[in-house]
Amino acid sequence: MPDVVIYIKPFCPYCADAKALLKKKGTAFTEIDVARDRTAFQTMVQRSGGRTTVPQVFIGEKHIGGCDDTYALDARGALDPLLKG
């Protein structure tokens, strides 16, 4: 299984929704809080191609996008295969 990383900020409802979907899928993931960590924020922006909003989800090295992108990928049936590697 590939590593899953989600960049978040506290109290972000979209972050909570994206994490809930990943938990529902039984996926272990690493959360990186970018609210007070400028270096982590810059890393997120660079990895995501310039996106500055949270959440930003990565499966392995693949950038999935934000909450809506993650749910859309799941709706198309394309999330599970990525999570399984």
Coordinates of C-alpha atoms in Angstrom, one line a residue, residues 6-7 14-15 17-19 21-22 48 51 53-58 63-73 79:
I6 CA -2.9 14.7 3.9
Y7 CA -2.0 18.4 4.6
Y14 CA -13.1 20.0 4.4
C15 CA -10.0 18.4 6.1
D17 CA -14.4 15.3 5.6
A18 CA -11.4 14.1 3.6
K19 CA -10.0 12.3 6.6
L21 CA -13.4 9.3 3.8
L22 CA -9.9 7.9 4.2
S48 CA 0.6 20.3 -5.2
R51 CA -2.4 25.0 -4.5
T53 CA -5.9 25.5 0.2
V54 CA -6.3 22.5 2.5
P55 CA -6.7 19.7 2.5
Q56 CA -4.2 18.5 -0.1
V57 CA -4.2 14.7 -0.4
F58 CA -1.3 12.6 -1.8
H63 CA -1.3 14.4 -6.0
I64 CA -5.0 13.7 -5.6
G65 CA -6.2 17.2 -4.7
G66 CA -8.5 18.6 -2.1
C67 CA -11.6 17.2 -0.4
D68 CA -13.9 17.5 -3.4
D69 CA -11.3 15.9 -5.7
T70 CA -10.9 13.0 -3.3
Y71 CA -14.7 12.4 -3.1
A72 CA -15.0 12.7 -6.9
L73 CA -12.2 10.1 -7.4
L79 CA -9.8 5.9 -5.3

